[in-house]
Amino acid sequence: MASSSTDASSNPDSSSISPIFQFSDADLIIQTSDKIAFKVHRSIMSLVSRVFRDMLSLNVIPQSSTYSSHQNIVNVSEDSASMDATLRFIYPFPRPVFRTLEPIIILLEIADKYDISIITSTLQTLLLSETDFLENSSSRLYAIAKRLQLLRLERATELILLRHPHILSVKDFTADEQDVITVDDVRKLEFYRAQRIPDVLAALNECLNEDDLLLEPPPCACRRKRSQNGGLEYQDECLAWSALLNLYRNKIEDEPGTDILDPSLREEVIRYTSCRDIFEYFFGEEYMYAGLLRHISQRVKEVPWTYSAEYEEKKKRERDESARVRASAVFTYEGDA
């Protein structure tokens, strides 16, 4: 926490001055845990940080006895590297380049502590635009978003965890982050997935039954059979197409984010179907089922991922049932009939 103490540790006599943040008209000194003094401006810090504004408005911060009588001193627990990076989001200096997640988390925690919204907003936007951070650290970012109440980041990571349920792993969390993820969070994600799967299957069936999208199956080898009079006739169903639909239905049970347009699904079907013509119909320039697959993909994307109202209703039913059971509880004793 920021401190306005007047002990020796808050006196900048023994401090070095930041090589960048040493404005000649500064009227506020921020002294870090490693004794680096940042000479900045009360007005700017009050504008960007509610915490600094409140401290400065209460006029409880001691004045410097070293630099100038009009300069107040704030002793903070952050080190100079963290404070330097923080101030670069407030003043027009080059900002850090983030190659790992940890520096971002440190700055988000500082922004939360001092209520610096420009840092919170900027770093949330950065994380939402960086696919590597989102995909590789989604479990941890979900916990961080909940702990620091970063609603945009929470929604984004929640969607990733819904699409890929197997990546929610507590081993990625720090101790602070483990305390944030609750049983209710896990149950909510499981409920959302369970609700969405039948909706996806219903959307798939609706697409397959739309009259203007019904396909005449291709005249491929897997449909040919000999008629009783020795001629060739075709079965109603393309075996490879049926196999693709069944594979997709099974995949979304484990990986709800599976897209029916994913070429790997068709590649898998090709590996275990005997139709010699299937490659042409599944991977041609304008393959036979392209339009229908695109339509199914778009329709499935329209199915919601979250079911907040339904989940709250489910919890209400559970609470009501729990209350009913408790109300019917009877205490019995030895000798009771």
Short mmCIF file of C-alpha atoms in Angstrom, two decimals:
data_model
loop_
_atom_site.label_atom_id
_atom_site.label_comp_id
_atom_site.label_asym_id
_atom_site.label_seq_id
_atom_site.Cartn_x
_atom_site.Cartn_y
_atom_site.Cartn_z
CA MET A 1 0.00 0.00 0.00
CA ALA A 2 1.04 3.61 -0.45
CA SER A 3 2.21 5.15 2.79
CA SER A 4 2.64 8.67 4.09
CA SER A 5 4.93 7.66 6.94
CA THR A 6 7.66 10.08 8.02
CA ASP A 7 10.24 7.56 9.25
CA ALA A 8 13.76 7.36 7.84
CA SER A 9 12.73 4.97 5.10
CA SER A 10 10.44 7.60 3.58
CA ASN A 11 13.11 10.27 3.51
CA PRO A 12 14.66 10.46 0.03
CA ASP A 13 18.10 11.53 1.34
CA SER A 14 19.47 8.09 0.56
CA SER A 15 17.42 7.59 -2.61
CA SER A 16 18.51 7.71 -6.20
CA ILE A 17 16.34 9.65 -8.60
CA SER A 18 14.68 8.01 -11.58
CA PRO A 19 16.60 8.96 -14.73
CA ILE A 20 13.33 9.53 -16.59
CA PHE A 21 10.83 10.75 -14.01
CA GLN A 22 12.61 13.79 -12.56
CA PHE A 23 10.54 16.72 -13.75
CA SER A 24 11.86 20.10 -12.65
CA ASP A 25 8.37 21.32 -11.77
CA ALA A 26 7.46 18.15 -9.86
CA ASP A 27 5.50 18.61 -6.64
CA LEU A 28 5.20 14.93 -5.67
CA ILE A 29 7.85 12.28 -4.97
CA ILE A 30 6.98 8.59 -5.19
CA GLN A 31 9.63 6.58 -3.38
CA THR A 32 9.78 2.85 -4.14
CA SER A 33 10.80 -0.09 -1.96
CA ASP A 34 14.31 -0.11 -3.47
CA LYS A 35 14.81 3.59 -2.68
CA ILE A 36 14.29 5.13 -6.10
CA ALA A 37 12.55 8.52 -6.13
CA PHE A 38 10.15 9.39 -8.95
CA LYS A 39 9.53 13.14 -9.18
CA VAL A 40 6.07 13.57 -10.70
CA HIS A 41 3.03 15.84 -10.50
CA ARG A 42 0.21 15.86 -7.96
CA SER A 43 -2.33 17.02 -10.54
CA ILE A 44 -1.54 14.22 -12.99
CA MET A 45 -1.47 11.47 -10.38
CA SER A 46 -4.73 12.77 -8.90
CA LEU A 47 -6.32 12.75 -12.33
CA VAL A 48 -5.42 9.16 -13.21
CA SER A 49 -5.63 7.53 -9.77
CA ARG A 50 -8.52 7.81 -7.32
CA VAL A 51 -6.27 6.49 -4.54
CA PHE A 52 -3.67 9.21 -5.08
CA ARG A 53 -6.41 11.80 -5.39
CA ASP A 54 -7.87 10.80 -2.03
CA MET A 55 -4.47 10.75 -0.31
CA LEU A 56 -3.51 14.14 -1.69
CA SER A 57 -6.88 15.71 -0.94
CA LEU A 58 -6.60 14.65 2.71
CA ASN A 59 -3.27 16.47 2.91
CA VAL A 60 -1.69 13.75 5.05
CA ILE A 61 1.40 13.23 2.89
CA PRO A 62 4.62 14.63 4.42
CA GLN A 63 6.67 17.23 2.60
CA SER A 64 10.23 16.63 1.49
CA SER A 65 13.03 18.05 3.60
CA THR A 66 15.58 17.32 0.90
CA TYR A 67 14.40 18.42 -2.52
CA SER A 68 11.86 21.17 -2.08
CA SER A 69 9.40 22.16 0.61
CA HIS A 70 6.51 22.01 -1.86
CA GLN A 71 7.19 18.37 -2.83
CA ASN A 72 5.18 15.70 -1.00
CA ILE A 73 6.57 12.18 -0.50
CA VAL A 74 4.60 8.96 -0.99
CA ASN A 75 6.35 5.79 0.13
CA VAL A 76 5.11 2.75 -1.87
CA SER A 77 5.71 -1.00 -1.61
CA GLU A 78 6.34 -1.45 -5.35
CA ASP A 79 9.90 -1.64 -6.68
CA SER A 80 11.30 0.87 -9.13
CA ALA A 81 10.96 -1.35 -12.22
CA SER A 82 7.23 -1.79 -11.59
CA MET A 83 6.69 1.89 -10.81
CA ASP A 84 8.65 2.96 -13.89
CA ALA A 85 6.45 0.74 -16.09
CA THR A 86 3.32 2.06 -14.37
CA LEU A 87 4.21 5.71 -14.91
CA ARG A 88 4.95 5.07 -18.58
CA PHE A 89 1.22 4.43 -19.05
CA ILE A 90 0.48 7.80 -17.43
CA TYR A 91 3.18 9.97 -19.00
CA PRO A 92 4.04 10.02 -22.74
CA PHE A 93 7.05 7.69 -22.65
CA PRO A 94 7.56 4.38 -24.51
CA ARG A 95 5.60 1.60 -22.85
CA PRO A 96 6.86 -1.91 -22.08
CA VAL A 97 6.82 -4.64 -24.71
CA PHE A 98 5.22 -7.73 -23.18
CA ARG A 99 6.66 -11.12 -24.12
CA THR A 100 5.45 -12.97 -21.04
CA LEU A 101 2.33 -12.77 -18.91
CA GLU A 102 3.87 -11.94 -15.53
CA PRO A 103 4.69 -8.24 -16.17
CA ILE A 104 1.12 -7.70 -17.37
CA ILE A 105 -0.26 -9.26 -14.19
CA ILE A 106 1.99 -7.05 -12.04
CA LEU A 107 0.73 -3.92 -13.78
CA LEU A 108 -2.89 -5.03 -13.57
CA GLU A 109 -2.47 -5.55 -9.82
CA ILE A 110 -0.92 -2.10 -9.43
CA ALA A 111 -3.72 -0.58 -11.50
CA ASP A 112 -6.27 -2.30 -9.28
CA LYS A 113 -4.50 -1.19 -6.08
CA TYR A 114 -4.29 2.48 -7.10
CA ASP A 115 -7.43 2.51 -9.27
CA ILE A 116 -5.67 3.54 -12.49
CA SER A 117 -8.26 2.82 -15.16
CA ILE A 118 -6.08 3.72 -18.15
CA ILE A 119 -3.77 0.80 -17.34
CA THR A 120 -6.63 -1.61 -16.69
CA SER A 121 -8.38 -0.72 -19.93
CA THR A 122 -5.21 -0.76 -22.05
CA LEU A 123 -3.97 -4.11 -20.75
CA GLN A 124 -7.38 -5.75 -21.04
CA THR A 125 -7.49 -4.69 -24.68
CA LEU A 126 -3.95 -5.99 -25.19
CA LEU A 127 -4.76 -9.39 -23.69
CA LEU A 128 -7.94 -9.69 -25.74
CA SER A 129 -5.98 -9.04 -28.93
CA GLU A 130 -3.10 -11.41 -28.14
CA THR A 131 -4.16 -14.90 -29.18
CA ASP A 132 -1.07 -16.53 -27.66
CA PHE A 133 -1.79 -15.19 -24.18
CA LEU A 134 -5.48 -16.06 -24.39
CA GLU A 135 -5.06 -19.57 -25.76
CA ASN A 136 -2.01 -20.61 -23.73
CA SER A 137 -2.96 -19.07 -20.38
CA SER A 138 -6.76 -19.02 -20.49
CA SER A 139 -7.23 -20.81 -17.14
CA ARG A 140 -4.94 -18.42 -15.32
CA LEU A 141 -6.33 -15.35 -17.07
CA TYR A 142 -9.85 -16.45 -16.12
CA ALA A 143 -8.81 -16.51 -12.45
CA ILE A 144 -7.01 -13.17 -12.73
CA ALA A 145 -10.00 -11.59 -14.44
CA LYS A 146 -12.29 -12.73 -11.64
CA ARG A 147 -9.88 -11.61 -8.91
CA LEU A 148 -9.41 -8.13 -10.40
CA GLN A 149 -12.97 -7.85 -11.77
CA LEU A 150 -11.87 -7.52 -15.39
CA LEU A 151 -15.24 -8.24 -16.97
CA ARG A 152 -14.22 -8.16 -20.64
CA LEU A 153 -11.34 -10.54 -20.02
CA GLU A 154 -13.51 -12.80 -17.88
CA ARG A 155 -16.09 -13.16 -20.67
CA ALA A 156 -13.40 -13.88 -23.28
CA THR A 157 -11.59 -16.52 -21.23
CA GLU A 158 -14.90 -18.06 -20.17
CA LEU A 159 -15.73 -18.66 -23.83
CA ILE A 160 -12.35 -20.32 -24.41
CA LEU A 161 -12.88 -22.61 -21.42
CA LEU A 162 -16.34 -23.49 -22.71
CA ARG A 163 -14.96 -24.38 -26.13
CA HIS A 164 -12.05 -26.37 -24.70
CA PRO A 165 -13.12 -27.79 -21.32
CA HIS A 166 -9.98 -29.88 -20.83
CA ILE A 167 -7.70 -26.84 -20.47
CA LEU A 168 -9.21 -25.67 -17.16
CA SER A 169 -6.33 -26.73 -14.92
CA VAL A 170 -5.72 -25.58 -11.35
CA LYS A 171 -2.03 -26.48 -11.63
CA ASP A 172 -1.56 -23.28 -13.65
CA PHE A 173 -2.84 -21.06 -10.82
CA THR A 174 -0.87 -19.25 -8.15
CA ALA A 175 -2.10 -19.46 -4.55
CA ASP A 176 -4.02 -16.17 -4.86
CA GLU A 177 -5.66 -17.29 -8.08
CA GLN A 178 -6.72 -20.67 -6.67
CA ASP A 179 -8.73 -18.89 -3.99
CA VAL A 180 -10.75 -17.04 -6.65
CA ILE A 181 -12.04 -20.00 -8.69
CA THR A 182 -15.01 -21.45 -6.83
CA VAL A 183 -17.04 -24.63 -7.14
CA ASP A 184 -19.83 -22.43 -8.50
CA ASP A 185 -17.56 -21.24 -11.33
CA VAL A 186 -16.78 -24.82 -12.34
CA ARG A 187 -20.44 -25.89 -12.07
CA LYS A 188 -21.50 -22.89 -14.15
CA LEU A 189 -19.12 -23.77 -16.98
CA GLU A 190 -20.27 -27.40 -16.92
CA PHE A 191 -23.91 -26.28 -17.00
CA TYR A 192 -23.32 -23.96 -19.96
CA ARG A 193 -21.65 -26.75 -21.94
CA ALA A 194 -24.39 -29.24 -21.08
CA GLN A 195 -27.06 -26.75 -22.16
CA ARG A 196 -25.37 -25.86 -25.43
CA ILE A 197 -24.72 -29.35 -26.83
CA PRO A 198 -28.41 -30.24 -27.43
CA ASP A 199 -28.97 -26.77 -28.88
CA VAL A 200 -26.12 -27.34 -31.35
CA LEU A 201 -27.51 -30.74 -32.33
CA ALA A 202 -30.95 -29.19 -32.80
CA ALA A 203 -29.45 -26.50 -35.04
CA LEU A 204 -27.66 -29.19 -37.05
CA ASN A 205 -30.86 -31.17 -37.55
CA GLU A 206 -32.78 -28.05 -38.55
CA CYS A 207 -30.20 -27.33 -41.25
CA LEU A 208 -30.35 -30.89 -42.56
CA ASN A 209 -34.13 -30.73 -42.82
CA GLU A 210 -34.44 -27.37 -44.58
CA ASP A 211 -36.05 -28.10 -47.95
CA ASP A 212 -33.97 -25.64 -49.95
CA LEU A 213 -30.75 -27.16 -48.62
CA LEU A 214 -31.53 -30.85 -49.09
CA LEU A 215 -28.85 -32.42 -51.26
CA GLU A 216 -29.05 -35.16 -53.78
CA PRO A 217 -26.20 -37.40 -52.60
CA PRO A 218 -23.34 -37.64 -55.12
CA PRO A 219 -23.11 -40.70 -57.39
CA CYS A 220 -20.08 -42.01 -55.56
CA ALA A 221 -18.88 -45.60 -55.26
CA CYS A 222 -20.09 -46.12 -51.70
CA ARG A 223 -23.71 -45.69 -52.83
CA ARG A 224 -23.62 -48.09 -55.79
CA LYS A 225 -25.14 -51.50 -55.44
CA ARG A 226 -26.39 -54.12 -57.83
CA SER A 227 -30.12 -54.30 -58.36
CA GLN A 228 -31.94 -57.62 -58.59
CA ASN A 229 -31.93 -57.45 -62.38
CA GLY A 230 -28.17 -56.92 -62.44
CA GLY A 231 -28.18 -53.18 -63.11
CA LEU A 232 -26.66 -50.43 -60.94
CA GLU A 233 -28.72 -48.42 -58.49
CA TYR A 234 -27.85 -46.04 -55.69
CA GLN A 235 -28.60 -46.12 -51.98
CA ASP A 236 -30.34 -43.06 -50.59
CA GLU A 237 -27.55 -42.18 -48.19
CA CYS A 238 -23.91 -41.29 -48.80
CA LEU A 239 -21.95 -43.28 -46.22
CA ALA A 240 -19.13 -40.75 -46.00
CA TRP A 241 -21.55 -37.86 -45.43
CA SER A 242 -23.30 -39.82 -42.67
CA ALA A 243 -19.92 -40.64 -41.14
CA LEU A 244 -18.97 -36.95 -41.14
CA LEU A 245 -22.18 -35.95 -39.36
CA ASN A 246 -21.78 -38.69 -36.76
CA LEU A 247 -18.15 -37.73 -36.17
CA TYR A 248 -19.15 -34.09 -35.67
CA ARG A 249 -21.88 -35.05 -33.21
CA ASN A 250 -19.38 -37.06 -31.18
CA LYS A 251 -16.66 -34.40 -31.32
CA ILE A 252 -18.74 -31.61 -29.85
CA GLU A 253 -19.35 -33.73 -26.74
CA ASP A 254 -15.63 -33.50 -25.86
CA GLU A 255 -14.68 -30.34 -27.76
CA PRO A 256 -17.73 -28.05 -27.89
CA GLY A 257 -15.87 -25.54 -30.04
CA THR A 258 -15.39 -27.96 -32.95
CA ASP A 259 -16.31 -26.39 -36.30
CA ILE A 260 -17.86 -28.68 -38.90
CA LEU A 261 -15.77 -26.83 -41.52
CA ASP A 262 -12.56 -28.06 -39.89
CA PRO A 263 -10.76 -30.03 -42.66
CA SER A 264 -9.41 -32.52 -40.10
CA LEU A 265 -12.94 -33.92 -39.69
CA ARG A 266 -13.17 -34.72 -43.39
CA GLU A 267 -9.63 -36.11 -43.35
CA GLU A 268 -10.58 -38.44 -40.52
CA VAL A 269 -13.66 -39.64 -42.40
CA ILE A 270 -11.58 -40.30 -45.52
CA ARG A 271 -9.22 -42.51 -43.52
CA TYR A 272 -11.86 -45.01 -42.50
CA THR A 273 -14.42 -44.90 -45.34
CA SER A 274 -14.13 -47.06 -48.43
CA CYS A 275 -15.58 -44.60 -50.93
CA ARG A 276 -13.04 -44.03 -53.70
CA ASP A 277 -14.67 -40.76 -54.78
CA ILE A 278 -14.91 -39.13 -51.38
CA PHE A 279 -11.81 -36.95 -51.76
CA GLU A 280 -13.36 -35.22 -54.77
CA TYR A 281 -16.64 -34.58 -52.99
CA PHE A 282 -15.04 -33.47 -49.71
CA PHE A 283 -12.03 -31.49 -50.95
CA GLY A 284 -12.75 -30.47 -54.53
CA GLU A 285 -12.53 -26.88 -55.76
CA GLU A 286 -16.20 -26.43 -54.88
CA TYR A 287 -16.80 -29.71 -53.13
CA MET A 288 -20.26 -31.26 -53.11
CA TYR A 289 -21.19 -30.36 -49.54
CA ALA A 290 -19.46 -26.97 -49.29
CA GLY A 291 -22.59 -24.82 -49.18
CA LEU A 292 -24.37 -26.99 -46.64
CA LEU A 293 -21.31 -27.21 -44.38
CA ARG A 294 -20.92 -23.42 -44.43
CA HIS A 295 -24.59 -23.01 -43.59
CA ILE A 296 -24.34 -25.48 -40.69
CA SER A 297 -21.20 -23.77 -39.39
CA GLN A 298 -22.84 -20.34 -39.43
CA ARG A 299 -26.02 -21.63 -37.79
CA VAL A 300 -24.06 -23.33 -34.99
CA LYS A 301 -22.07 -20.13 -34.35
CA GLU A 302 -25.37 -18.40 -33.64
CA VAL A 303 -26.10 -20.79 -30.76
CA PRO A 304 -25.27 -18.97 -27.48
CA TRP A 305 -22.41 -20.11 -25.28
CA THR A 306 -23.73 -18.82 -21.97
CA TYR A 307 -27.04 -19.47 -20.24
CA SER A 308 -26.96 -17.14 -17.26
CA ALA A 309 -30.71 -16.94 -16.66
CA GLU A 310 -31.12 -20.70 -16.93
CA TYR A 311 -28.24 -21.28 -14.53
CA GLU A 312 -29.67 -18.90 -11.94
CA GLU A 313 -33.04 -20.63 -12.27
CA LYS A 314 -31.35 -24.00 -11.73
CA LYS A 315 -29.65 -22.71 -8.58
CA LYS A 316 -32.96 -21.33 -7.33
CA ARG A 317 -34.60 -24.74 -7.79
CA GLU A 318 -31.74 -26.36 -5.90
CA ARG A 319 -32.03 -23.85 -3.05
CA ASP A 320 -35.78 -24.38 -2.87
CA GLU A 321 -35.30 -28.14 -2.76
CA SER A 322 -32.64 -27.80 -0.07
CA ALA A 323 -34.97 -25.61 1.99
CA ARG A 324 -37.78 -28.15 1.58
CA VAL A 325 -35.55 -31.00 2.77
CA ARG A 326 -34.36 -29.01 5.77
CA ALA A 327 -37.91 -28.05 6.68
CA SER A 328 -38.90 -31.71 6.74
CA ALA A 329 -35.99 -32.75 8.94
CA VAL A 330 -37.03 -34.59 12.11
CA PHE A 331 -34.88 -35.09 15.21
CA THR A 332 -35.20 -38.56 16.71
CA TYR A 333 -33.97 -39.96 20.02
CA GLU A 334 -33.34 -43.33 21.60
CA GLY A 335 -36.64 -44.89 22.61
CA ASP A 336 -38.74 -43.03 20.04
CA ALA A 337 -41.27 -45.27 18.34
#
